[in-house]
């Protein structure tokens, strides 16, 4: 089962009002849940979802420098 199928299944099976999907390699900041709750309380009745920015660490080797130079992480403007 791929990522899209897994997320769709979670949406179908869940009884929660809101879900947060994160990749397995994401290390969320300690206040990420608090910030999502704040935005949901403020705008939740008028929004179907939220997208957060990924703050990527500085490039430290040839591979991460190449990814940074290719601008792949900035294609959808999800990284800062």
mmCIF file of C-alpha atoms in Angstrom:
data_model
loop_
_atom_site.group_PDB
_atom_site.id
_atom_site.type_symbol
_atom_site.label_atom_id
_atom_site.label_comp_id
_atom_site.label_asym_id
_atom_site.label_seq_id
_atom_site.Cartn_x
_atom_site.Cartn_y
_atom_site.Cartn_z
ATOM 1 C CA UNK A 1 0.000 0.000 0.000
ATOM 2 C CA UNK A 2 1.494 3.351 -1.021
ATOM 3 C CA UNK A 3 1.483 6.644 0.857
ATOM 4 C CA UNK A 4 -1.660 7.967 -0.847
ATOM 5 C CA UNK A 5 -3.598 4.781 -0.197
ATOM 6 C CA UNK A 6 -2.431 4.710 3.406
ATOM 7 C CA UNK A 7 -3.542 8.296 3.974
ATOM 8 C CA UNK A 8 -6.882 7.718 2.300
ATOM 9 C CA UNK A 9 -7.441 4.644 4.460
ATOM 10 C CA UNK A 10 -6.603 6.644 7.584
ATOM 11 C CA UNK A 11 -9.157 9.268 6.563
ATOM 12 C CA UNK A 12 -11.809 6.590 6.001
ATOM 13 C CA UNK A 13 -11.122 4.733 9.251
ATOM 14 C CA UNK A 14 -10.616 7.693 11.568
ATOM 15 C CA UNK A 15 -13.332 9.202 13.716
ATOM 16 C CA UNK A 16 -11.145 12.215 14.593
ATOM 17 C CA UNK A 17 -12.089 15.722 13.535
ATOM 18 C CA UNK A 18 -8.539 16.454 12.351
ATOM 19 C CA UNK A 19 -5.550 14.328 11.309
ATOM 20 C CA UNK A 20 -1.896 15.264 10.894
ATOM 21 C CA UNK A 21 0.135 13.383 8.316
ATOM 22 C CA UNK A 22 3.922 13.520 8.561
ATOM 23 C CA UNK A 23 6.605 11.552 6.769
ATOM 24 C CA UNK A 24 8.519 9.057 8.863
ATOM 25 C CA UNK A 25 11.708 11.092 8.581
ATOM 26 C CA UNK A 26 10.161 14.317 9.890
ATOM 27 C CA UNK A 27 11.354 15.555 13.263
ATOM 28 C CA UNK A 28 8.609 18.006 14.260
ATOM 29 C CA UNK A 29 9.361 21.009 16.415
ATOM 30 C CA UNK A 30 8.142 20.556 19.989
ATOM 31 C CA UNK A 31 5.333 23.079 19.498
ATOM 32 C CA UNK A 32 3.934 21.688 16.218
ATOM 33 C CA UNK A 33 0.741 20.295 17.784
ATOM 34 C CA UNK A 34 0.131 23.499 19.723
ATOM 35 C CA UNK A 35 0.495 25.564 16.527
ATOM 36 C CA UNK A 36 -1.859 23.304 14.554
ATOM 37 C CA UNK A 37 -4.443 23.454 17.347
ATOM 38 C CA UNK A 38 -4.158 27.247 17.411
ATOM 39 C CA UNK A 39 -4.767 27.479 13.638
ATOM 40 C CA UNK A 40 -7.599 24.942 13.726
ATOM 41 C CA UNK A 41 -9.349 26.909 16.474
ATOM 42 C CA UNK A 42 -8.836 30.147 14.565
ATOM 43 C CA UNK A 43 -9.672 28.993 11.014
ATOM 44 C CA UNK A 44 -10.816 25.386 11.260
ATOM 45 C CA UNK A 45 -14.482 26.001 10.517
ATOM 46 C CA UNK A 46 -13.493 27.590 7.212
ATOM 47 C CA UNK A 47 -10.704 25.228 6.135
ATOM 48 C CA UNK A 48 -10.550 21.660 4.940
ATOM 49 C CA UNK A 49 -6.837 21.307 5.652
ATOM 50 C CA UNK A 50 -3.543 22.973 6.474
ATOM 51 C CA UNK A 51 -0.073 22.575 5.017
ATOM 52 C CA UNK A 52 2.967 23.383 7.088
ATOM 53 C CA UNK A 53 6.382 24.448 5.868
ATOM 54 C CA UNK A 54 9.363 22.172 6.162
ATOM 55 C CA UNK A 55 12.475 23.852 7.483
ATOM 56 C CA UNK A 56 15.327 21.865 6.031
ATOM 57 C CA UNK A 57 18.755 21.684 7.673
ATOM 58 C CA UNK A 58 21.737 23.204 5.878
ATOM 59 C CA UNK A 59 23.291 21.063 3.158
ATOM 60 C CA UNK A 60 26.173 19.081 4.635
ATOM 61 C CA UNK A 61 27.341 16.699 1.894
ATOM 62 C CA UNK A 62 27.393 16.389 -1.898
ATOM 63 C CA UNK A 63 23.911 14.821 -2.096
ATOM 64 C CA UNK A 64 22.154 17.388 0.078
ATOM 65 C CA UNK A 65 23.976 20.230 -1.719
ATOM 66 C CA UNK A 66 22.840 18.815 -5.083
ATOM 67 C CA UNK A 67 19.221 18.587 -3.908
ATOM 68 C CA UNK A 68 19.427 22.160 -2.635
ATOM 69 C CA UNK A 69 20.964 23.409 -5.900
ATOM 70 C CA UNK A 70 18.326 21.604 -7.986
ATOM 71 C CA UNK A 71 15.541 23.474 -6.149
ATOM 72 C CA UNK A 72 13.522 20.227 -5.966
ATOM 73 C CA UNK A 73 12.548 20.993 -2.385
ATOM 74 C CA UNK A 74 11.239 24.405 -3.382
ATOM 75 C CA UNK A 75 9.146 23.285 -6.361
ATOM 76 C CA UNK A 76 5.863 23.343 -4.429
ATOM 77 C CA UNK A 77 7.020 26.076 -2.036
ATOM 78 C CA UNK A 78 6.675 23.751 0.953
ATOM 79 C CA UNK A 79 10.212 24.213 2.199
ATOM 80 C CA UNK A 80 11.839 27.326 3.564
#
